[in-house]
Short mmCIF file of C-alpha atoms in Angstrom, two decimals:
data_model
loop_
_atom_site.label_atom_id
_atom_site.label_comp_id
_atom_site.label_asym_id
_atom_site.label_seq_id
_atom_site.Cartn_x
_atom_site.Cartn_y
_atom_site.Cartn_z
CA UNK A 1 0.00 0.00 0.00
CA UNK A 2 2.80 2.37 0.90
CA UNK A 3 4.31 2.14 -2.59
CA UNK A 4 1.32 3.64 -4.31
CA UNK A 5 1.32 6.68 -2.13
CA UNK A 6 4.99 7.41 -2.72
CA UNK A 7 4.26 9.46 -5.81
CA UNK A 8 2.45 12.04 -3.69
CA UNK A 9 5.69 12.48 -1.70
CA UNK A 10 7.55 13.45 -4.85
CA UNK A 11 7.76 17.24 -5.10
CA UNK A 12 7.39 17.45 -8.89
CA UNK A 13 4.37 15.17 -8.73
CA UNK A 14 2.84 17.24 -5.92
CA UNK A 15 3.34 20.40 -7.98
CA UNK A 16 1.71 18.73 -10.97
CA UNK A 17 -1.21 17.50 -8.84
CA UNK A 18 -1.74 21.01 -7.49
CA UNK A 19 -1.74 22.80 -10.86
CA UNK A 20 -3.65 20.05 -12.67
CA UNK A 21 -6.38 20.21 -10.03
CA UNK A 22 -6.50 24.01 -10.33
CA UNK A 23 -6.85 24.10 -14.14
CA UNK A 24 -9.37 21.22 -14.12
CA UNK A 25 -11.45 23.07 -11.49
CA UNK A 26 -11.18 26.22 -13.61
CA UNK A 27 -12.47 24.23 -16.59
CA UNK A 28 -15.34 22.86 -14.50
CA UNK A 29 -16.20 26.45 -13.53
CA UNK A 30 -17.15 27.06 -17.18
CA UNK A 31 -20.17 24.78 -16.69
CA UNK A 32 -21.45 27.07 -13.93
CA UNK A 33 -20.81 30.18 -16.04
CA UNK A 34 -22.74 28.67 -18.96
CA UNK A 35 -25.57 27.68 -16.61
CA UNK A 36 -25.61 31.20 -15.14
CA UNK A 37 -25.95 32.78 -18.59
CA UNK A 38 -28.60 30.23 -19.63
CA UNK A 39 -30.70 31.11 -16.57
CA UNK A 40 -30.26 34.89 -16.64
CA UNK A 41 -30.59 35.18 -20.45
CA UNK A 42 -33.33 32.54 -20.51
CA UNK A 43 -31.70 30.73 -23.43
CA UNK A 44 -32.02 26.95 -23.38
CA UNK A 45 -31.60 24.11 -25.81
CA UNK A 46 -33.57 21.22 -24.23
CA UNK A 47 -37.39 21.55 -24.20
CA UNK A 48 -37.54 19.83 -20.80
CA UNK A 49 -35.38 22.61 -19.32
CA UNK A 50 -38.02 25.27 -20.03
CA UNK A 51 -40.98 23.30 -18.67
CA UNK A 52 -41.01 25.32 -15.45
CA UNK A 53 -41.50 28.56 -17.42
CA UNK A 54 -45.15 27.75 -18.12
CA UNK A 55 -47.19 26.16 -20.88
CA UNK A 56 -45.36 24.41 -23.65
CA UNK A 57 -46.18 27.07 -26.23
CA UNK A 58 -45.09 30.08 -24.19
CA UNK A 59 -41.96 28.25 -22.95
CA UNK A 60 -40.88 27.54 -26.52
CA UNK A 61 -39.53 31.06 -26.97
CA UNK A 62 -36.75 30.27 -24.49
CA UNK A 63 -35.34 27.59 -26.81
CA UNK A 64 -32.85 29.92 -28.43
CA UNK A 65 -29.18 30.75 -28.59
CA UNK A 66 -27.71 33.72 -26.77
CA UNK A 67 -24.35 35.38 -27.54
CA UNK A 68 -23.18 35.23 -23.91
CA UNK A 69 -24.12 31.55 -23.56
CA UNK A 70 -22.36 30.70 -26.81
CA UNK A 71 -19.26 32.64 -25.72
CA UNK A 72 -19.05 30.75 -22.44
CA UNK A 73 -19.52 27.47 -24.33
CA UNK A 74 -16.70 28.33 -26.74
CA UNK A 75 -14.46 29.16 -23.79
CA UNK A 76 -15.33 25.79 -22.26
CA UNK A 77 -14.57 23.90 -25.48
CA UNK A 78 -11.29 25.79 -25.85
CA UNK A 79 -10.42 24.69 -22.30
CA UNK A 80 -11.14 21.06 -23.21
CA UNK A 81 -8.96 21.35 -26.31
CA UNK A 82 -6.04 22.79 -24.34
CA UNK A 83 -6.31 21.60 -20.74
CA UNK A 84 -6.74 17.94 -21.73
CA UNK A 85 -3.33 17.86 -23.50
CA UNK A 86 -1.80 19.76 -20.56
CA UNK A 87 -3.05 17.21 -18.03
CA UNK A 88 -2.08 14.19 -20.17
CA UNK A 89 1.34 15.44 -21.28
CA UNK A 90 1.96 17.16 -17.92
CA UNK A 91 1.49 13.89 -16.03
CA UNK A 92 3.98 12.11 -18.29
CA UNK A 93 6.34 15.07 -17.96
CA UNK A 94 6.07 15.03 -14.15
CA UNK A 95 6.95 11.31 -14.20
CA UNK A 96 9.91 11.82 -16.56
CA UNK A 97 12.07 13.25 -13.77
CA UNK A 98 12.38 16.98 -14.56
CA UNK A 99 13.95 19.51 -12.19
CA UNK A 100 11.38 20.94 -9.75
CA UNK A 101 12.20 24.50 -10.86
CA UNK A 102 11.65 23.69 -14.57
CA UNK A 103 8.43 21.84 -13.78
CA UNK A 104 7.08 24.68 -11.64
CA UNK A 105 7.93 27.15 -14.41
CA UNK A 106 5.92 25.11 -16.94
CA UNK A 107 2.94 24.55 -14.64
CA UNK A 108 2.77 28.16 -13.41
CA UNK A 109 2.98 29.75 -16.85
CA UNK A 110 0.34 27.39 -18.27
CA UNK A 111 -2.04 27.97 -15.37
CA UNK A 112 -1.60 31.74 -15.50
CA UNK A 113 -2.09 31.78 -19.28
CA UNK A 114 -5.32 29.75 -19.12
CA UNK A 115 -6.81 31.87 -16.33
CA UNK A 116 -5.99 35.00 -18.34
CA UNK A 117 -7.48 33.32 -21.44
CA UNK A 118 -10.80 32.81 -19.67
CA UNK A 119 -11.01 36.48 -18.66
CA UNK A 120 -9.92 37.54 -22.17
CA UNK A 121 -12.70 35.40 -23.67
CA UNK A 122 -15.52 36.35 -21.30
CA UNK A 123 -14.97 40.11 -20.91
CA UNK A 124 -13.95 40.08 -23.90
CA UNK A 125 -10.57 41.80 -24.14
CA UNK A 126 -9.48 43.10 -27.55
CA UNK A 127 -7.23 40.81 -29.55
CA UNK A 128 -4.43 39.72 -29.49
CA UNK A 129 -4.92 39.25 -25.71
CA UNK A 130 -6.87 36.00 -26.01
CA UNK A 131 -4.76 34.73 -28.90
CA UNK A 132 -1.49 35.35 -27.10
CA UNK A 133 -2.61 33.67 -23.87
CA UNK A 134 -3.76 30.68 -25.94
CA UNK A 135 -0.35 30.55 -27.69
CA UNK A 136 1.56 30.71 -24.39
CA UNK A 137 -0.34 27.73 -22.97
CA UNK A 138 0.11 25.88 -26.27
CA UNK A 139 3.88 26.50 -26.25
CA UNK A 140 4.22 25.31 -22.64
CA UNK A 141 2.42 22.03 -23.44
CA UNK A 142 4.60 21.63 -26.53
CA UNK A 143 7.75 22.14 -24.45
CA UNK A 144 6.61 19.49 -21.95
CA UNK A 145 5.84 17.08 -24.82
CA UNK A 146 9.35 17.61 -26.17
CA UNK A 147 10.80 16.72 -22.76
CA UNK A 148 8.56 13.63 -22.48
CA UNK A 149 9.60 12.37 -25.92
CA UNK A 150 13.27 13.05 -25.16
CA UNK A 151 13.08 11.05 -21.92
CA UNK A 152 10.71 8.25 -22.96
CA UNK A 153 11.17 7.72 -26.70
CA UNK A 154 10.29 4.09 -27.42
CA UNK A 155 8.38 3.80 -30.69
CA UNK B 1 9.74 -3.88 -14.46
CA UNK B 2 8.10 -5.08 -11.25
CA UNK B 3 7.99 -1.56 -9.83
CA UNK B 4 5.71 -0.19 -12.50
CA UNK B 5 3.12 -2.89 -12.01
CA UNK B 6 2.92 -2.34 -8.27
CA UNK B 7 0.29 0.35 -8.66
CA UNK B 8 -2.16 -2.22 -9.99
CA UNK B 9 -1.71 -4.16 -6.73
CA UNK B 10 -2.90 -1.17 -4.75
CA UNK B 11 -6.60 -1.53 -3.91
CA UNK B 12 -7.49 2.16 -4.26
CA UNK B 13 -5.75 2.30 -7.63
CA UNK B 14 -7.51 -0.88 -8.76
CA UNK B 15 -10.86 0.64 -7.75
CA UNK B 16 -10.01 3.83 -9.66
CA UNK B 17 -8.94 1.83 -12.73
CA UNK B 18 -12.22 -0.10 -12.67
CA UNK B 19 -14.52 2.92 -12.37
CA UNK B 20 -12.46 5.12 -14.73
CA UNK B 21 -12.62 2.39 -17.40
CA UNK B 22 -16.38 2.06 -16.88
CA UNK B 23 -17.16 5.78 -17.22
CA UNK B 24 -14.77 6.16 -20.19
CA UNK B 25 -16.46 3.19 -21.92
CA UNK B 26 -19.85 4.78 -21.13
CA UNK B 27 -18.61 8.02 -22.75
CA UNK B 28 -17.40 6.08 -25.81
CA UNK B 29 -20.86 4.50 -26.07
CA UNK B 30 -22.22 7.97 -26.91
CA UNK B 31 -20.42 7.76 -30.27
CA UNK B 32 -22.38 4.61 -31.14
CA UNK B 33 -25.66 6.20 -30.00
CA UNK B 34 -24.99 9.27 -32.16
CA UNK B 35 -24.09 7.03 -35.12
CA UNK B 36 -27.28 4.98 -34.56
CA UNK B 37 -29.44 8.12 -34.65
CA UNK B 38 -27.58 9.49 -37.71
CA UNK B 39 -28.24 6.25 -39.62
CA UNK B 40 -31.87 5.70 -38.54
CA UNK B 41 -32.86 9.40 -38.82
CA UNK B 42 -30.75 9.82 -41.96
CA UNK B 43 -29.19 13.04 -40.67
CA UNK B 44 -25.57 13.62 -41.62
CA UNK B 45 -23.14 16.49 -41.67
CA UNK B 46 -20.40 15.37 -44.11
CA UNK B 47 -21.34 15.15 -47.82
CA UNK B 48 -19.10 12.09 -48.25
CA UNK B 49 -21.20 10.24 -45.64
CA UNK B 50 -24.35 10.40 -47.79
CA UNK B 51 -22.70 9.28 -51.05
CA UNK B 52 -24.12 5.77 -50.72
CA UNK B 53 -27.68 7.16 -50.69
CA UNK B 54 -27.63 7.89 -54.41
CA UNK B 55 -26.84 10.81 -56.71
CA UNK B 56 -25.30 13.88 -55.18
CA UNK B 57 -28.47 15.96 -55.59
CA UNK B 58 -30.87 13.49 -54.02
CA UNK B 59 -28.41 12.66 -51.21
CA UNK B 60 -28.13 16.33 -50.28
CA UNK B 61 -31.40 16.23 -48.37
CA UNK B 62 -29.76 14.01 -45.74
CA UNK B 63 -27.32 16.79 -44.82
CA UNK B 64 -29.45 18.09 -41.99
CA UNK B 65 -29.68 18.22 -38.22
CA UNK B 66 -32.03 15.98 -36.28
CA UNK B 67 -33.24 16.56 -32.69
CA UNK B 68 -32.28 13.04 -31.54
CA UNK B 69 -28.80 13.28 -33.08
CA UNK B 70 -28.23 16.69 -31.49
CA UNK B 71 -29.45 15.40 -28.11
CA UNK B 72 -27.00 12.47 -28.21
CA UNK B 73 -24.21 14.88 -29.21
CA UNK B 74 -25.01 17.19 -26.29
CA UNK B 75 -24.93 14.20 -23.94
CA UNK B 76 -21.54 13.24 -25.36
CA UNK B 77 -20.14 16.74 -24.92
CA UNK B 78 -21.50 16.90 -21.38
CA UNK B 79 -19.69 13.62 -20.68
CA UNK B 80 -16.44 15.10 -22.00
CA UNK B 81 -16.89 18.18 -19.81
CA UNK B 82 -17.49 16.09 -16.68
CA UNK B 83 -15.75 12.73 -17.13
CA UNK B 84 -12.42 14.31 -18.16
CA UNK B 85 -12.11 16.16 -14.82
CA UNK B 86 -13.21 13.00 -12.97
CA UNK B 87 -10.50 10.90 -14.64
CA UNK B 88 -7.77 13.53 -14.18
CA UNK B 89 -8.62 14.52 -10.61
CA UNK B 90 -9.61 10.95 -9.71
CA UNK B 91 -6.19 9.63 -10.71
CA UNK B 92 -4.44 12.22 -8.55
CA UNK B 93 -6.89 11.46 -5.73
CA UNK B 94 -6.24 7.70 -6.00
CA UNK B 95 -2.50 8.42 -5.74
CA UNK B 96 -2.91 10.74 -2.74
CA UNK B 97 -3.48 7.82 -0.37
CA UNK B 98 -7.19 7.99 0.57
CA UNK B 99 -9.00 5.28 2.54
CA UNK B 100 -10.39 2.57 0.25
CA UNK B 101 -13.89 3.09 1.65
CA UNK B 102 -13.83 6.86 0.94
CA UNK B 103 -12.42 6.29 -2.52
CA UNK B 104 -15.04 3.67 -3.39
CA UNK B 105 -17.77 6.02 -2.17
CA UNK B 106 -16.55 8.79 -4.47
CA UNK B 107 -16.10 6.51 -7.50
CA UNK B 108 -19.43 4.70 -7.07
CA UNK B 109 -21.53 7.83 -6.60
CA UNK B 110 -19.91 9.53 -9.60
CA UNK B 111 -20.36 6.50 -11.85
CA UNK B 112 -23.97 6.01 -10.80
CA UNK B 113 -24.73 9.71 -11.28
CA UNK B 114 -23.25 9.79 -14.81
CA UNK B 115 -25.08 6.64 -15.92
CA UNK B 116 -28.33 8.13 -14.60
CA UNK B 117 -27.46 11.42 -16.34
CA UNK B 118 -27.22 9.66 -19.71
CA UNK B 119 -30.65 8.04 -19.31
CA UNK B 120 -32.09 11.35 -18.07
CA UNK B 121 -30.70 13.09 -21.16
CA UNK B 122 -31.69 10.54 -23.79
CA UNK B 123 -35.19 9.52 -22.62
CA UNK B 124 -35.50 12.52 -21.64
CA UNK B 125 -36.67 12.58 -18.02
CA UNK B 126 -38.33 15.77 -16.74
CA UNK B 127 -36.06 18.16 -14.90
CA UNK B 128 -34.54 18.38 -12.32
CA UNK B 129 -33.53 14.72 -12.87
CA UNK B 130 -30.75 15.49 -15.33
CA UNK B 131 -29.67 18.62 -13.47
CA UNK B 132 -29.42 16.84 -10.12
CA UNK B 133 -27.42 13.90 -11.50
CA UNK B 134 -25.05 16.39 -13.14
CA UNK B 135 -24.67 18.25 -9.82
CA UNK B 136 -23.96 15.05 -7.89
CA UNK B 137 -21.12 14.09 -10.25
CA UNK B 138 -19.80 17.67 -10.13
CA UNK B 139 -19.80 17.65 -6.30
CA UNK B 140 -17.97 14.31 -6.14
CA UNK B 141 -15.22 15.59 -8.46
CA UNK B 142 -15.00 18.77 -6.38
CA UNK B 143 -14.63 16.74 -3.19
CA UNK B 144 -11.80 14.68 -4.74
CA UNK B 145 -10.09 17.88 -5.92
CA UNK B 146 -10.25 19.23 -2.37
CA UNK B 147 -8.58 16.06 -1.07
CA UNK B 148 -5.90 16.24 -3.78
CA UNK B 149 -5.10 19.86 -2.98
CA UNK B 150 -5.02 19.12 0.76
CA UNK B 151 -2.55 16.25 0.23
CA UNK B 152 -0.40 17.67 -2.57
CA UNK B 153 -0.44 21.46 -2.20
CA UNK B 154 2.82 22.74 -3.65
CA UNK B 155 2.25 25.95 -5.57
CA UNK C 1 12.70 11.33 -5.51
CA UNK C 2 14.15 8.33 -7.33
CA UNK C 3 10.99 6.29 -6.85
CA UNK C 4 8.80 8.61 -8.85
CA UNK C 5 11.07 8.50 -11.85
CA UNK C 6 11.11 4.71 -11.96
CA UNK C 7 8.01 4.55 -14.09
CA UNK C 8 9.90 6.21 -16.93
CA UNK C 9 12.39 3.33 -16.81
CA UNK C 10 9.61 0.83 -17.47
CA UNK C 11 9.50 -0.04 -21.17
CA UNK C 12 5.72 -0.32 -21.45
CA UNK C 13 5.31 3.03 -19.71
CA UNK C 14 7.91 4.61 -22.01
CA UNK C 15 6.06 3.27 -25.04
CA UNK C 16 2.78 4.65 -23.68
CA UNK C 17 4.38 8.04 -22.97
CA UNK C 18 5.72 8.19 -26.52
CA UNK C 19 2.46 7.33 -28.29
CA UNK C 20 0.28 9.35 -25.90
CA UNK C 21 2.46 12.41 -26.52
CA UNK C 22 2.25 11.85 -30.29
CA UNK C 23 -1.56 11.55 -30.43
CA UNK C 24 -2.02 14.48 -28.04
CA UNK C 25 0.29 16.63 -30.19
CA UNK C 26 -1.66 15.48 -33.27
CA UNK C 27 -4.87 16.58 -31.52
CA UNK C 28 -3.32 19.95 -30.66
CA UNK C 29 -2.39 20.36 -34.33
CA UNK C 30 -6.12 20.56 -35.11
CA UNK C 31 -6.19 23.97 -33.37
CA UNK C 32 -3.61 25.28 -35.84
CA UNK C 33 -5.49 23.79 -38.81
CA UNK C 34 -8.73 25.44 -37.64
CA UNK C 35 -6.90 28.75 -37.14
CA UNK C 36 -5.34 28.44 -40.62
CA UNK C 37 -8.76 27.94 -42.23
CA UNK C 38 -10.29 30.78 -40.19
CA UNK C 39 -7.58 33.17 -41.38
CA UNK C 40 -7.46 32.08 -45.05
CA UNK C 41 -11.27 31.71 -45.40
CA UNK C 42 -11.86 34.81 -43.26
CA UNK C 43 -14.53 33.06 -41.21
CA UNK C 44 -14.67 34.02 -37.54
CA UNK C 45 -17.06 33.69 -34.68
CA UNK C 46 -15.92 36.33 -32.17
CA UNK C 47 -16.50 40.00 -33.14
CA UNK C 48 -13.21 41.00 -31.44
CA UNK C 49 -11.32 38.66 -33.83
CA UNK C 50 -12.37 40.66 -36.89
CA UNK C 51 -11.57 44.10 -35.46
CA UNK C 52 -8.33 44.31 -37.44
CA UNK C 53 -10.25 43.93 -40.73
CA UNK C 54 -11.57 47.47 -40.59
CA UNK C 55 -14.66 49.29 -39.35
CA UNK C 56 -17.14 47.35 -37.31
CA UNK C 57 -19.76 47.29 -40.08
CA UNK C 58 -17.48 46.05 -42.86
CA UNK C 59 -15.80 43.53 -40.54
CA UNK C 60 -19.18 42.01 -39.66
CA UNK C 61 -19.28 40.04 -42.88
CA UNK C 62 -16.41 37.88 -41.64
CA UNK C 63 -18.55 36.59 -38.75
CA UNK C 64 -19.68 33.52 -40.63
CA UNK C 65 -19.23 29.77 -40.82
CA UNK C 66 -17.10 28.14 -43.50
CA UNK C 67 -17.25 24.47 -44.59
CA UNK C 68 -13.47 23.96 -44.21
CA UNK C 69 -13.40 25.55 -40.75
CA UNK C 70 -16.35 23.44 -39.62
CA UNK C 71 -14.73 20.29 -41.02
CA UNK C 72 -11.50 20.95 -39.09
CA UNK C 73 -13.57 21.62 -35.95
CA UNK C 74 -15.45 18.34 -36.33
CA UNK C 75 -12.13 16.52 -36.75
CA UNK C 76 -10.89 18.19 -33.57
CA UNK C 77 -13.99 17.22 -31.59
CA UNK C 78 -13.77 13.65 -32.90
CA UNK C 79 -10.17 13.57 -31.66
CA UNK C 80 -11.29 14.73 -28.20
CA UNK C 81 -14.00 12.04 -28.12
CA UNK C 82 -11.53 9.28 -29.06
CA UNK C 83 -8.06 10.35 -27.90
CA UNK C 84 -9.22 11.21 -24.37
CA UNK C 85 -10.42 7.60 -23.73
CA UNK C 86 -7.21 6.29 -25.33
CA UNK C 87 -5.00 8.36 -23.02
CA UNK C 88 -7.04 7.55 -19.89
CA UNK C 89 -7.54 3.85 -20.54
CA UNK C 90 -4.07 3.49 -22.11
CA UNK C 91 -2.40 4.82 -18.95
CA UNK C 92 -4.27 2.32 -16.78
CA UNK C 93 -3.46 -0.41 -19.32
CA UNK C 94 0.24 0.50 -19.31
CA UNK C 95 0.22 0.24 -15.49
CA UNK C 96 -1.61 -3.11 -15.50
CA UNK C 97 1.54 -4.97 -16.54
CA UNK C 98 0.94 -6.03 -20.16
CA UNK C 99 3.59 -7.59 -22.38
CA UNK C 100 5.62 -4.94 -24.21
CA UNK C 101 4.79 -6.50 -27.59
CA UNK C 102 1.01 -6.44 -26.91
CA UNK C 103 1.20 -2.89 -25.63
CA UNK C 104 3.18 -1.67 -28.65
CA UNK C 105 0.66 -3.36 -30.95
CA UNK C 106 -2.22 -1.50 -29.30
CA UNK C 107 -0.45 1.87 -29.23
CA UNK C 108 0.84 1.64 -32.82
CA UNK C 109 -2.47 0.60 -34.36
CA UNK C 110 -4.37 3.32 -32.49
CA UNK C 111 -1.87 6.03 -33.44
CA UNK C 112 -1.81 4.96 -37.08
CA UNK C 113 -5.60 4.80 -37.22
CA UNK C 114 -6.03 8.30 -35.77
CA UNK C 115 -3.45 9.87 -38.11
CA UNK C 116 -5.20 8.20 -41.06
CA UNK C 117 -8.56 9.41 -39.66
CA UNK C 118 -7.37 13.01 -39.72
CA UNK C 119 -6.29 12.79 -43.37
CA UNK C 120 -9.53 10.97 -44.25
CA UNK C 121 -11.53 13.78 -42.60
CA UNK C 122 -9.64 16.74 -43.99
CA UNK C 123 -9.02 15.66 -47.62
CA UNK C 124 -11.80 14.18 -47.43
CA UNK C 125 -11.46 10.57 -48.55
CA UNK C 126 -14.60 8.72 -49.66
CA UNK C 127 -16.26 6.58 -47.02
CA UNK C 128 -15.78 4.06 -45.49
CA UNK C 129 -12.16 5.26 -45.10
CA UNK C 130 -12.88 7.61 -42.23
CA UNK C 131 -15.43 5.29 -40.65
CA UNK C 132 -13.10 2.32 -40.67
CA UNK C 133 -10.16 4.23 -39.20
CA UNK C 134 -12.48 5.50 -36.45
CA UNK C 135 -13.66 1.92 -35.76
CA UNK C 136 -10.09 0.58 -35.58
CA UNK C 137 -9.09 3.16 -32.96
CA UNK C 138 -12.33 2.49 -31.07
CA UNK C 139 -11.69 -1.28 -31.04
CA UNK C 140 -8.11 -0.82 -29.80
CA UNK C 141 -9.30 1.33 -26.88
CA UNK C 142 -12.01 -1.22 -26.12
CA UNK C 143 -9.42 -4.03 -26.08
CA UNK C 144 -7.22 -2.07 -23.65
CA UNK C 145 -10.25 -1.38 -21.41
CA UNK C 146 -11.00 -5.11 -21.36
CA UNK C 147 -7.42 -5.81 -20.22
CA UNK C 148 -7.61 -3.08 -17.56
CA UNK C 149 -10.86 -4.45 -16.15
CA UNK C 150 -9.50 -8.01 -16.18
CA UNK C 151 -6.39 -6.93 -14.24
CA UNK C 152 -7.91 -4.35 -11.88
CA UNK C 153 -11.53 -5.33 -11.30
CA UNK C 154 -12.50 -4.02 -7.87
CA UNK C 155 -16.04 -2.68 -7.92
#
């Protein structure tokens, strides 16, 4: 039993666990933001979700798209597209034996970039704010992948 | 070689592996459900997918959206948004040394909630059935994230 | 510290790390392909992304969908739906102590199938090219899940 919990005693792995949990929680937050906009803008997609707004006919008008809902959904999908590779590649990277300082640098920059990206998307900030924060997170994941392939390469 | 297979001897890790495989297979099932609805409702999105239905002009009418197809796709996307954080955070949680009984409780409730969520989405059941099952899975993942951050915190 | 880096000395884990990094990088590439089509086809979804094309009124016409952009986006989403289960189940499979030759067979077939799938989607190739490559990757993931459940089963 002790063996399996040794990973959590490794500092690089603890750092990864901390930042991975933070960015995954941030991604989960997008569900609440979408739900908030759906409720306040009254913009739903499933007929059963509008049943509480009255008779079927009058509730039908709430089955519509709303720009704020769609923006939150795009931010959520962008998180999936970028945070999934970070978590997958980051785990392999954390297990490939990097220096703690290098690992922390990767994890911190990625996490900062993705939090900025969410604000840039939702406010929205003028470009290239969102684009640059996306590119920074992308480059960090790419750098970790390079380190994983260098350490693990077995094709 | 022995070292790497020790994890699978750990009971918490074995429980995680079992439930993670189940919910990931459940998520993969959504692809088959979407494909089933596309074929039976004859509702496609790629022109090359309708080529077998005859001449280009007559096949064009099958390039359309269908409520059942869209519903299955929304269920699939909701799985991605919720099962990805469960798998990522759940792995870190399983490695953070929790009690087997606590871990099983988390994994079982999440898995049950997501299977119920799929039925609630596809039948569909009246709200708040789907909403509650979503919230239960969300809360379980949040609880695991809290435990991960408590055990691993290294910012 | 040494303990945590032992995994990377395990050959099956190294093979998994290599192929997982490759398919995750391939998935990330879809972002660049979508961005390329958005820029060359001038088809955007966020008003702030078209600000550099001139006055608000004249830039509005670039807020539109384009078949090539949508095709790249569907390929990206299909990657998320299939590569996420591969990475999750593949990690558990790699830790369940399979033979290196079996593991390499699974990882190589999946990776080849998904690279073919991307070409089949983007060119596009006539069906059933894309459908078959999707099914091959799906079957490989299913086979790994079966092995995980056989080795880990603890419900």
